[in-house]
């Protein structure tokens, strides 16, 4: 019998196994994990094992998981490490083991995949914050991939005045899963793992999220740390901290492919088969018009980069403002709108029948300051933006404010009427106080509407502490309960998405941050659902997620607008989401007796 001579490749592979086993047996003693010195020894040994594995691995396959420099890649909007000069994190060592021996588990949900103990030994002096995909196997579209971010421990900074909101993280991490072909950005909404170390300022923090990928493509995580030490939350009068992103290390192996076997309901080829949208919070993605397998005129207009918003589970149709006016007159002839300048910009589109800041507009160019950011000072014939309260009638020819109203209960035929209450959220910047109108009662003066639309967060996150906002929110909930029976649908509009900067306005900087605004939004949604979820129809007009899913390079364009307004093309898309939700499905209108209303309030100043 002839014995086969082992090849050099096989011998080298055996050597790898022997080295790993020796180190595990002699150095990685479980008891050591319970003392600090032992954890440091484990950390040091793992680094040394990783170096040895890299040397052997390079010789075996010519394949290495060493970092590469992405600075010239297609996604340069993300801060990039000069990878060749950065310490190699522990995750890349074990990525090499995965390549040699295969993944340790086929689980895809984060809660089914154990967190390696060596994550908790990461120290900022030795390794940067890094991203891990613990099982980046190909998945079917509609399935999830587990994404983890490990933020090493670092000494406390001199300033310890910033603290997170209850049950929120110390670190603000902006990260997306980005398609390498379609450039679809899927936000990774990280949560703290269930470990007490995540609650300590100066300890290792491990975050994770299950991210659903619904478009066929290869995806890579891209992102950075916005803030550490809770500096994302300048609450209670603290000044915003300068925005200096900290890069995340992303191993070359951190990529996952979402595959469509032809049966997916999310395929663009099947988009026109989807039911019409009735949910103003339906998740979606931005697709370039060149990639559409159908006529772009069948969906709402693109924004200024020729990207169209396509929800995953329903279909948006392009609704004209003439048709929307007809829909309102039929189903929602009376509405109450409460909001700030963002709601004003939405209403300008509606009452001008889409002409305000449109490509076909004779009065505005789409690249003017008004269309890109601030329109407060611009004259607008249908209504005066300075008034605190307005009554606006809308028909198929447009909208017009009623300057001397008489019988508000008598809405003319084929007309919808909007009571617009302009406020600066629930902040102290309202002059007069926002409660004044409610104290004088709303519905006896302005009728019992089919819809009450309430927009918050923008001013509240900017100028109110979280504790003050919670107190004012309870007042608002009480007022809403008094004013609006279950006949009235409650539409809650989120704040605008905020990104990529902090406000440095002299004298009165806004306390905005991406994470702070998001938590304010979620709080508003939660308390409204808790109070009225069993008695009213509640619908969330989620404009924040629409901008959140734009490519990061596009999101960064809002840096030029201190007021954080969406540009006019995005306002149009936000309106299309609302119009589809209201008009693709509505309850039959039943006329109700309505009382007369009063007159407008004083002039006010804009943000």
Coordinates of C-alpha atoms in Angstrom, one line a residue:
X1 CA 0.0 0.0 0.0
X2 CA 1.5 3.3 -1.1
X3 CA 1.3 6.2 1.4
X4 CA 0.5 9.6 0.0
X5 CA 3.1 12.2 0.8
X6 CA 1.4 15.2 2.5
X7 CA 1.6 18.4 0.6
X8 CA 3.1 21.6 2.0
X9 CA -0.4 23.1 1.9
X10 CA -1.8 20.3 4.0
X11 CA 1.1 20.5 6.5
X12 CA 0.6 24.2 6.8
X13 CA -3.1 23.8 7.5
X14 CA -2.3 21.2 10.2
X15 CA 0.2 23.7 11.7
X16 CA -2.6 26.3 11.9
X17 CA -4.8 23.9 13.8
X18 CA -2.0 22.9 16.2
X19 CA -1.1 26.5 16.9
X20 CA -4.7 27.4 17.6
X21 CA -5.3 24.4 19.8
X22 CA -2.1 25.0 21.8
X23 CA -3.1 28.6 22.5
X24 CA -6.6 27.7 23.5
X25 CA -5.5 24.9 25.8
X26 CA -2.6 26.7 27.5
X27 CA -3.6 30.3 27.4
X28 CA -7.3 30.7 27.1
X29 CA -8.3 29.4 30.6
X30 CA -12.0 30.1 31.4
X31 CA -11.0 31.1 34.9
X32 CA -9.0 33.9 33.5
X33 CA -12.0 35.5 32.0
X34 CA -13.2 36.4 35.5
X35 CA -10.2 38.6 36.4
X36 CA -8.9 41.7 34.8
X37 CA -5.3 40.5 34.4
X38 CA -6.5 37.2 32.8
X39 CA -8.6 39.2 30.3
X40 CA -5.6 41.2 29.3
X41 CA -3.5 38.0 28.8
X42 CA -6.3 36.6 26.6
X43 CA -6.4 39.8 24.6
X44 CA -2.6 39.8 24.1
X45 CA -2.5 36.1 23.1
X46 CA -5.4 36.5 20.6
X47 CA -3.5 39.3 19.0
X48 CA -0.3 37.2 18.7
X49 CA -2.3 34.2 17.4
X50 CA -3.9 36.5 14.8
X51 CA -0.5 37.6 13.6
X52 CA 0.7 34.0 13.2
X53 CA -2.5 33.1 11.4
X54 CA -2.1 36.0 9.0
X55 CA 1.4 34.8 8.1
X56 CA 0.4 31.2 7.6
X57 CA -2.8 32.2 5.8
X58 CA -1.0 34.5 3.3
X59 CA 1.4 31.6 2.5
X60 CA -1.5 29.1 2.1
X61 CA -3.9 30.9 -0.1
X62 CA -2.6 34.3 -1.0
X63 CA -5.8 35.4 0.6
X64 CA -5.8 37.6 3.6
X65 CA -8.4 39.5 5.6
X66 CA -6.0 42.4 6.1
X67 CA -7.7 45.8 5.8
X68 CA -7.7 47.7 2.5
X69 CA -7.9 51.4 1.9
X70 CA -11.4 52.4 0.7
X71 CA -10.6 56.1 0.2
X72 CA -10.8 55.8 -3.5
X73 CA -13.9 53.6 -3.5
X74 CA -17.5 54.6 -4.5
X75 CA -18.6 55.5 -1.0
X76 CA -16.1 58.2 0.0
X77 CA -18.8 60.1 1.9
X78 CA -17.9 57.9 4.9
X79 CA -14.8 58.6 6.9
X80 CA -12.2 56.0 5.9
X81 CA -9.3 54.6 7.9
X82 CA -5.9 54.4 6.3
X83 CA -6.3 50.7 6.9
X84 CA -2.7 49.7 6.3
X85 CA -1.5 51.7 9.2
X86 CA -4.2 50.9 11.7
X87 CA -4.1 48.2 14.3
X88 CA -5.9 45.1 13.1
X89 CA -9.0 44.4 15.3
X90 CA -9.6 40.9 16.7
X91 CA -12.6 40.4 14.5
X92 CA -10.4 40.2 11.4
X93 CA -8.3 37.4 13.0
X94 CA -11.4 35.3 13.5
X95 CA -12.7 36.2 10.1
X96 CA -9.6 34.4 8.8
X97 CA -10.5 31.3 10.9
X98 CA -14.0 31.4 9.4
X99 CA -12.5 31.4 5.9
X100 CA -10.3 28.4 6.7
X101 CA -12.8 26.3 8.7
X102 CA -16.2 27.7 7.7
X103 CA -18.7 29.7 9.8
X104 CA -19.5 28.5 13.3
X105 CA -23.2 28.7 13.0
X106 CA -26.0 29.1 10.4
X107 CA -28.1 31.3 12.6
X108 CA -28.9 34.7 11.2
X109 CA -30.7 36.5 14.1
X110 CA -28.4 38.3 16.5
X111 CA -30.0 36.8 19.5
X112 CA -29.2 33.3 18.2
X113 CA -25.5 34.2 17.7
X114 CA -23.3 34.3 20.8
X115 CA -21.2 37.4 21.3
X116 CA -17.6 36.4 21.4
X117 CA -16.0 37.0 24.9
X118 CA -13.0 38.7 23.3
X119 CA -15.2 41.6 22.1
X120 CA -15.3 42.7 25.7
X121 CA -11.5 42.9 26.0
X122 CA -11.2 45.5 23.2
X123 CA -9.3 48.6 24.2
X124 CA -9.1 51.8 22.3
X125 CA -5.3 51.9 22.5
X126 CA -5.0 48.7 20.5
X127 CA -8.0 48.6 18.1
X128 CA -10.4 51.0 16.5
X129 CA -14.1 50.6 16.7
X130 CA -15.1 47.9 14.2
X131 CA -18.1 46.3 12.5
X132 CA -18.7 42.6 12.5
X133 CA -21.1 40.5 10.5
X134 CA -21.0 37.2 12.5
X135 CA -22.6 35.1 9.8
X136 CA -22.4 36.9 6.4
X137 CA -23.7 33.9 4.4
X138 CA -25.9 34.7 1.3
X139 CA -29.5 35.2 2.3
X140 CA -32.8 35.4 0.4
X141 CA -34.2 38.9 -0.1
X142 CA -36.5 39.6 2.8
X143 CA -34.2 37.9 5.3
X144 CA -32.1 39.6 7.9
X145 CA -28.4 39.8 8.5
X146 CA -26.9 40.4 12.0
X147 CA -24.8 43.6 12.2
X148 CA -22.6 44.3 15.2
X149 CA -20.5 47.3 16.1
X150 CA -17.9 47.0 18.9
X151 CA -16.8 50.3 20.4
X152 CA -13.6 49.7 22.5
X153 CA -13.2 51.1 26.0
X154 CA -11.4 54.4 26.3
X155 CA -10.6 56.6 29.3
X156 CA -13.3 59.1 30.2
X157 CA -12.9 62.6 28.7
X158 CA -12.5 65.6 31.0
X159 CA -16.1 66.6 30.4
X160 CA -18.7 64.2 31.9
X161 CA -21.7 66.6 31.8
X162 CA -23.4 64.9 28.9
X163 CA -25.6 61.9 29.7
X164 CA -27.9 59.7 27.5
X165 CA -31.6 59.6 27.8
X166 CA -33.0 56.6 29.8
X167 CA -32.3 53.3 28.1
X168 CA -30.3 54.9 25.3
X169 CA -26.6 54.4 24.3
X170 CA -23.5 56.4 25.1
X171 CA -22.5 56.3 21.5
X172 CA -24.2 57.6 18.4
X173 CA -23.3 55.5 15.4
X174 CA -24.5 56.2 11.9
X175 CA -24.3 53.1 9.8
X176 CA -26.0 51.7 6.7
X177 CA -25.9 48.6 4.7
X178 CA -25.2 49.9 1.2
X179 CA -25.8 48.0 -2.0
X180 CA -22.7 47.9 -4.1
X181 CA -24.7 47.9 -7.4
X182 CA -28.0 49.7 -6.7
X183 CA -26.6 52.0 -4.0
X184 CA -29.6 51.3 -1.8
X185 CA -29.0 52.5 1.7
X186 CA -30.6 50.5 4.5
X187 CA -30.2 52.1 7.9
X188 CA -28.9 49.9 10.7
X189 CA -30.7 50.9 13.9
X190 CA -28.4 49.6 16.5
X191 CA -29.5 48.5 19.9
X192 CA -27.4 48.0 23.0
X193 CA -26.8 44.3 23.7
X194 CA -28.1 43.0 27.0
X195 CA -25.0 43.5 29.1
X196 CA -24.3 45.8 32.0
X197 CA -21.1 47.0 30.5
X198 CA -23.1 48.9 27.9
X199 CA -24.4 51.1 30.6
X200 CA -20.9 52.2 31.8
X201 CA -19.4 55.3 30.1
X202 CA -15.8 54.0 30.0
X203 CA -16.4 50.4 29.2
X204 CA -16.6 48.4 26.0
X205 CA -19.9 48.9 24.2
X206 CA -21.4 46.3 21.9
X207 CA -24.4 47.1 19.7
X208 CA -26.3 44.9 17.3
X209 CA -29.3 45.0 14.9
X210 CA -31.0 42.5 12.6
X211 CA -31.2 44.3 9.2
X212 CA -33.7 43.2 6.6
X213 CA -32.4 43.3 3.0
X214 CA -35.2 43.4 0.5
X215 CA -33.3 44.3 -2.7
X216 CA -31.1 41.8 -4.5
X217 CA -27.5 43.0 -4.3
X218 CA -24.2 42.6 -2.4
X219 CA -24.2 44.8 0.7
X220 CA -21.4 46.3 2.8
X221 CA -21.7 48.2 6.1
X222 CA -20.6 51.8 5.8
X223 CA -20.7 54.3 8.6
X224 CA -18.9 56.1 11.5
X225 CA -19.3 57.1 15.1
X226 CA -20.9 60.5 15.4
X227 CA -20.4 61.0 19.1
X228 CA -19.2 59.2 22.2
X229 CA -19.8 60.0 25.9
X230 CA -23.5 60.9 25.2
X231 CA -22.4 64.1 23.5
X232 CA -25.2 63.5 21.0
X233 CA -27.6 64.6 23.7
X234 CA -27.0 68.3 24.6
X235 CA -30.0 68.4 26.9
X236 CA -31.0 71.0 29.4
X237 CA -29.2 73.9 27.9
X238 CA -25.9 72.2 27.2
X239 CA -24.1 73.4 24.0
X240 CA -23.9 71.1 21.0
X241 CA -20.5 69.5 20.5
X242 CA -18.5 69.9 17.3
X243 CA -19.3 67.2 14.8
X244 CA -16.1 65.2 14.3
X245 CA -16.9 61.7 13.1
X246 CA -14.8 58.8 14.2
X247 CA -14.2 56.1 11.6
X248 CA -15.3 52.5 11.9
X249 CA -13.1 49.7 10.7
X250 CA -14.9 47.4 8.3
X251 CA -13.1 44.2 7.4
X252 CA -13.0 43.3 3.7
X253 CA -14.9 40.1 4.6
X254 CA -17.8 42.1 6.0
X255 CA -20.2 41.8 3.1
X256 CA -23.4 39.8 2.5
X257 CA -25.3 39.0 -0.7
X258 CA -29.1 39.1 -0.8
X259 CA -30.3 36.8 -3.5
X260 CA -33.7 36.8 -5.3
X261 CA -34.8 33.4 -6.5
X262 CA -37.5 35.0 -8.6
X263 CA -40.3 34.7 -6.1
X264 CA -39.7 37.9 -4.1
X265 CA -42.5 40.4 -3.8
X266 CA -39.9 43.1 -3.4
X267 CA -38.5 42.8 -6.9
X268 CA -38.7 45.9 -9.0
X269 CA -40.1 43.8 -11.8
X270 CA -43.2 43.2 -9.7
X271 CA -43.5 46.6 -8.2
X272 CA -46.6 47.6 -10.3
X273 CA -48.4 44.5 -9.1
X274 CA -48.3 45.7 -5.5
X275 CA -51.5 47.2 -3.9
X276 CA -51.8 50.9 -3.6
X277 CA -50.2 52.5 -0.5
X278 CA -52.4 53.4 2.4
X279 CA -49.7 53.5 5.1
X280 CA -47.8 56.8 5.3
X281 CA -45.1 55.1 7.3
X282 CA -44.4 52.3 4.8
X283 CA -40.7 51.6 4.5
X284 CA -39.0 51.9 1.1
X285 CA -35.9 52.7 -0.8
X286 CA -34.5 55.2 -3.3
X287 CA -33.9 53.9 -6.8
X288 CA -32.4 55.8 -9.7
X289 CA -34.8 56.3 -12.6
X290 CA -32.3 54.6 -14.9
X291 CA -32.8 51.3 -13.0
X292 CA -36.6 51.3 -13.2
X293 CA -38.0 48.4 -15.3
X294 CA -41.2 50.5 -16.0
X295 CA -42.2 54.0 -17.0
X296 CA -41.1 56.5 -14.3
X297 CA -44.3 58.5 -14.9
X298 CA -46.2 55.7 -13.2
X299 CA -44.7 56.7 -9.8
X300 CA -44.2 60.1 -8.1
X301 CA -41.6 62.4 -9.5
X302 CA -37.9 61.9 -8.6
X303 CA -35.9 64.2 -6.3
X304 CA -33.1 66.3 -7.7
X305 CA -30.7 63.4 -8.1
X306 CA -33.2 61.4 -10.2
X307 CA -34.0 59.1 -7.3
X308 CA -37.6 57.9 -6.8
X309 CA -39.1 56.7 -3.5
X310 CA -40.5 53.2 -3.8
X311 CA -42.1 51.5 -0.8
X312 CA -41.5 47.8 -0.4
X313 CA -45.0 46.5 0.3
X314 CA -47.2 48.9 -1.6
X315 CA -47.3 51.1 -4.7
X316 CA -47.3 54.8 -4.8
X317 CA -49.2 56.3 -7.7
X318 CA -48.6 59.9 -8.9
X319 CA -51.6 61.9 -7.6
X320 CA -52.2 65.3 -9.0
X321 CA -53.1 68.1 -6.6
X322 CA -56.3 68.6 -8.5
X323 CA -57.3 65.0 -7.7
X324 CA -56.1 65.4 -4.1
X325 CA -58.4 68.5 -3.7
X326 CA -61.3 66.4 -5.0
X327 CA -60.4 63.6 -2.6
X328 CA -60.3 66.0 0.3
X329 CA -63.6 67.6 -0.6
X330 CA -65.2 64.1 -0.7
X331 CA -63.6 62.4 2.3
X332 CA -61.9 65.1 4.5
X333 CA -63.8 68.4 4.0
X334 CA -62.5 69.7 7.3
X335 CA -59.0 69.2 8.8
X336 CA -57.0 70.7 11.6
X337 CA -53.2 71.0 11.0
X338 CA -50.8 71.8 13.8
X339 CA -47.2 72.3 12.8
X340 CA -44.1 74.4 12.1
X341 CA -42.5 75.8 9.0
X342 CA -42.1 72.3 7.5
X343 CA -45.8 71.9 7.5
X344 CA -46.1 75.3 5.9
X345 CA -43.9 74.2 3.0
X346 CA -46.1 71.2 2.5
X347 CA -49.2 73.3 2.4
X348 CA -47.6 75.7 -0.1
X349 CA -47.3 72.8 -2.5
X350 CA -50.9 71.8 -1.9
X351 CA -52.6 75.2 -2.2
X352 CA -50.6 76.2 -5.3
X353 CA -51.6 72.9 -7.0
X354 CA -47.9 71.8 -7.0
X355 CA -46.7 75.0 -8.6
X356 CA -44.6 76.3 -5.7
X357 CA -41.0 75.6 -6.4
X358 CA -41.8 73.1 -9.2
X359 CA -39.8 72.7 -12.4
X360 CA -42.8 74.2 -14.3
X361 CA -43.2 77.1 -11.9
X362 CA -43.3 80.6 -13.4
X363 CA -42.6 82.2 -10.0
X364 CA -39.8 80.1 -8.4
X365 CA -36.7 78.4 -9.6
X366 CA -36.0 75.1 -7.9
X367 CA -32.5 76.2 -6.9
X368 CA -33.5 79.4 -5.1
X369 CA -33.0 79.8 -1.3
X370 CA -36.7 79.5 -0.8
X371 CA -36.9 76.1 -2.5
X372 CA -33.7 74.7 -1.0
X373 CA -34.1 75.9 2.6
X374 CA -35.8 79.1 3.9
X375 CA -39.1 80.5 2.5
X376 CA -40.4 82.5 5.4
X377 CA -39.6 86.0 4.0
X378 CA -41.0 85.2 0.5
X379 CA -44.4 86.6 -0.4
X380 CA -47.0 83.9 -1.0
X381 CA -50.3 85.1 -2.4
X382 CA -52.6 82.3 -1.1
X383 CA -51.8 82.9 2.6
X384 CA -49.5 85.0 4.8
X385 CA -47.0 82.8 6.6
X386 CA -46.7 85.2 9.5
X387 CA -50.2 84.4 10.9
X388 CA -50.4 82.1 13.8
X389 CA -53.9 80.8 12.8
X390 CA -55.3 80.5 9.3
X391 CA -58.4 79.1 7.7
X392 CA -57.7 78.0 4.1
X393 CA -60.2 76.7 1.6
X394 CA -58.9 74.3 -1.1
X395 CA -60.7 73.3 -4.3
X396 CA -59.6 72.0 -7.7
X397 CA -58.2 75.4 -8.7
X398 CA -56.1 76.0 -5.7
X399 CA -56.2 77.3 -2.1
X400 CA -56.9 80.6 -0.5
X401 CA -56.8 81.9 3.1
X402 CA -60.1 83.4 4.4
X403 CA -59.1 86.7 5.9
X404 CA -62.6 87.5 7.3
X405 CA -64.3 84.2 7.9
X406 CA -67.9 84.0 8.9
X407 CA -69.5 80.5 9.1
X408 CA -66.7 78.0 9.3
X409 CA -69.1 75.1 9.7
X410 CA -70.6 75.7 6.3
X411 CA -67.8 74.4 4.0
X412 CA -68.8 75.2 0.4
X413 CA -69.5 72.3 -2.0
X414 CA -66.5 70.7 -3.7
X415 CA -64.2 72.3 -1.2
X416 CA -62.0 71.3 1.7
X417 CA -61.2 73.5 4.6
X418 CA -58.0 73.5 6.7
X419 CA -57.6 75.1 10.0
X420 CA -53.8 75.8 10.3
X421 CA -52.3 76.4 13.7
X422 CA -48.6 77.4 13.3
X423 CA -46.5 76.6 16.4
X424 CA -42.9 76.1 17.4
X425 CA -43.6 72.6 18.8
X426 CA -44.4 72.6 22.5
X427 CA -41.4 74.8 23.3
X428 CA -41.3 78.0 25.2
X429 CA -40.6 79.9 21.9
X430 CA -44.3 80.1 21.1
X431 CA -45.6 83.6 21.4
X432 CA -48.3 83.3 22.7
X433 CA -48.0 80.0 24.5
X434 CA -49.1 77.0 22.5
X435 CA -51.7 76.1 25.2
X436 CA -53.6 79.4 24.7
X437 CA -55.6 78.2 21.6
X438 CA -56.6 74.9 23.4
X439 CA -57.6 76.8 26.5
X440 CA -60.0 78.8 24.4
X441 CA -61.2 75.4 22.9
X442 CA -60.6 74.4 19.3
X443 CA -63.5 72.4 18.0
X444 CA -66.3 74.8 19.2
X445 CA -64.6 77.5 17.2
X446 CA -63.2 75.6 14.3
X447 CA -65.4 72.6 13.9
X448 CA -65.1 68.8 14.4
X449 CA -62.7 67.6 11.7
X450 CA -62.2 64.3 10.0
X451 CA -58.4 64.6 10.4
X452 CA -56.2 66.3 13.0
X453 CA -52.6 66.4 11.8
X454 CA -50.0 67.1 14.5
X455 CA -46.3 67.8 13.7
X456 CA -43.7 67.9 16.5
X457 CA -40.0 67.2 17.3
X458 CA -38.3 69.9 15.1
X459 CA -38.5 72.7 17.6
X460 CA -38.8 70.5 20.6
X461 CA -35.5 68.6 20.1
X462 CA -33.9 71.9 19.3
X463 CA -35.0 74.0 22.3
X464 CA -36.6 71.8 25.0
X465 CA -35.2 69.4 27.5
X466 CA -36.4 65.9 27.3
X467 CA -38.1 66.3 30.8
X468 CA -39.8 69.6 29.8
X469 CA -41.1 68.0 26.6
X470 CA -42.5 65.1 28.4
X471 CA -44.5 67.4 30.7
X472 CA -45.8 69.4 27.7
X473 CA -46.7 66.3 25.8
X474 CA -49.0 65.1 28.6
X475 CA -50.8 68.5 28.4
X476 CA -51.2 68.1 24.6
X477 CA -52.5 64.5 25.0
X478 CA -55.1 65.8 27.5
X479 CA -56.2 68.6 25.2
X480 CA -56.5 66.2 22.2
X481 CA -58.6 63.9 24.3
X482 CA -61.0 66.8 25.1
X483 CA -61.1 68.2 21.6
X484 CA -61.2 65.1 19.3
X485 CA -63.6 62.2 19.5
X486 CA -62.9 58.9 17.9
X487 CA -64.6 60.3 14.8
X488 CA -61.3 62.2 14.1
X489 CA -58.3 60.4 12.7
X490 CA -55.0 61.4 14.2
X491 CA -52.1 61.9 11.8
X492 CA -48.7 62.2 13.5
X493 CA -46.0 63.8 11.4
X494 CA -42.4 63.0 12.4
X495 CA -39.8 65.7 12.5
X496 CA -37.4 66.1 9.6
X497 CA -34.4 63.8 9.5
X498 CA -31.3 65.5 10.9
X499 CA -27.8 64.5 9.9
X500 CA -24.2 65.1 9.6
X501 CA -23.6 68.2 11.7
X502 CA -24.4 70.1 14.9
X503 CA -25.9 73.5 14.9
X504 CA -23.5 76.3 15.8
X505 CA -25.9 79.2 15.5
X506 CA -24.5 82.1 17.6
X507 CA -26.5 82.9 20.8
X508 CA -29.1 80.2 20.4
X509 CA -27.7 77.0 18.9
X510 CA -30.3 74.2 18.3
X511 CA -29.7 71.0 20.3
X512 CA -30.2 68.8 17.3
X513 CA -28.5 65.5 16.6
X514 CA -29.6 62.6 14.5
X515 CA -30.1 60.3 17.5
X516 CA -31.7 62.9 19.7
X517 CA -34.3 63.8 17.1
X518 CA -35.0 60.1 16.4
X519 CA -35.7 59.5 20.1
X520 CA -38.0 62.5 20.4
X521 CA -39.9 61.2 17.3
X522 CA -40.3 57.7 18.8
X523 CA -41.5 59.2 22.1
X524 CA -44.2 61.1 20.4
X525 CA -45.4 58.1 18.5
X526 CA -45.3 55.9 21.6
X527 CA -47.3 58.2 23.8
X528 CA -50.0 58.9 21.2
X529 CA -50.4 55.2 20.5
X530 CA -50.6 54.4 24.3
X531 CA -53.2 57.1 24.9
X532 CA -55.3 56.8 21.7
X533 CA -54.4 53.5 20.1
X534 CA -57.7 51.9 21.3
X535 CA -60.0 54.8 20.6
X536 CA -58.8 56.5 17.4
X537 CA -57.3 55.8 14.1
X538 CA -53.6 56.8 14.4
X539 CA -51.5 57.1 11.3
X540 CA -47.8 58.0 11.3
X541 CA -46.7 60.3 8.4
X542 CA -43.0 59.3 8.6
X543 CA -41.1 61.8 6.7
X544 CA -37.9 61.2 8.7
X545 CA -37.3 57.7 7.3
X546 CA -37.7 59.0 3.7
X547 CA -34.7 61.2 4.1
X548 CA -32.9 58.8 6.3
X549 CA -32.7 56.3 3.4
X550 CA -31.2 58.7 0.9
X551 CA -27.5 58.0 0.1
X552 CA -25.3 59.7 2.7
X553 CA -23.8 62.1 0.2
X554 CA -27.3 63.4 -0.5
X555 CA -28.2 63.6 3.1
X556 CA -25.2 65.8 3.7
X557 CA -26.6 68.5 1.4
X558 CA -29.0 69.6 4.3
X559 CA -25.9 70.9 6.1
X560 CA -26.4 74.0 4.1
X561 CA -29.8 74.6 5.7
X562 CA -29.6 75.6 9.4
X563 CA -33.4 75.4 9.6
X564 CA -33.2 71.7 8.5
X565 CA -36.0 72.1 5.9
X566 CA -36.3 69.5 3.2
X567 CA -35.8 70.9 -0.3
X568 CA -38.9 71.4 -2.4
X569 CA -38.5 68.1 -4.5
X570 CA -38.4 66.1 -1.2
X571 CA -41.4 68.0 0.1
X572 CA -43.2 66.9 -3.0
X573 CA -42.4 63.3 -2.3
X574 CA -43.5 63.7 1.3
X575 CA -46.8 65.1 0.1
X576 CA -47.3 62.2 -2.3
X577 CA -46.9 59.8 0.6
X578 CA -49.6 61.6 2.5
X579 CA -51.9 62.0 -0.5
X580 CA -51.7 58.3 -1.3
X581 CA -52.4 57.3 2.3
X582 CA -55.4 59.6 2.5
X583 CA -56.9 59.0 -0.9
X584 CA -56.2 55.3 -1.7
X585 CA -58.3 54.4 1.2
X586 CA -60.6 56.4 3.4
X587 CA -63.7 55.9 5.5
X588 CA -67.0 57.2 4.0
X589 CA -67.5 60.8 5.0
X590 CA -70.5 61.4 7.4
X591 CA -71.4 65.1 7.8
X592 CA -71.3 66.3 11.4
X593 CA -72.6 69.5 13.0
X594 CA -69.8 72.0 13.4
X595 CA -69.7 75.2 15.3
X596 CA -68.5 78.6 14.2
X597 CA -64.9 79.7 14.6
X598 CA -63.0 82.8 15.6
X599 CA -60.4 84.9 13.9
X600 CA -56.6 84.7 13.3
X601 CA -54.1 85.4 16.0
X602 CA -51.2 87.8 16.0
X603 CA -48.1 87.7 13.8
X604 CA -45.2 85.6 14.8
X605 CA -41.6 85.0 13.9
X606 CA -40.3 82.0 12.1
X607 CA -37.4 79.7 13.0

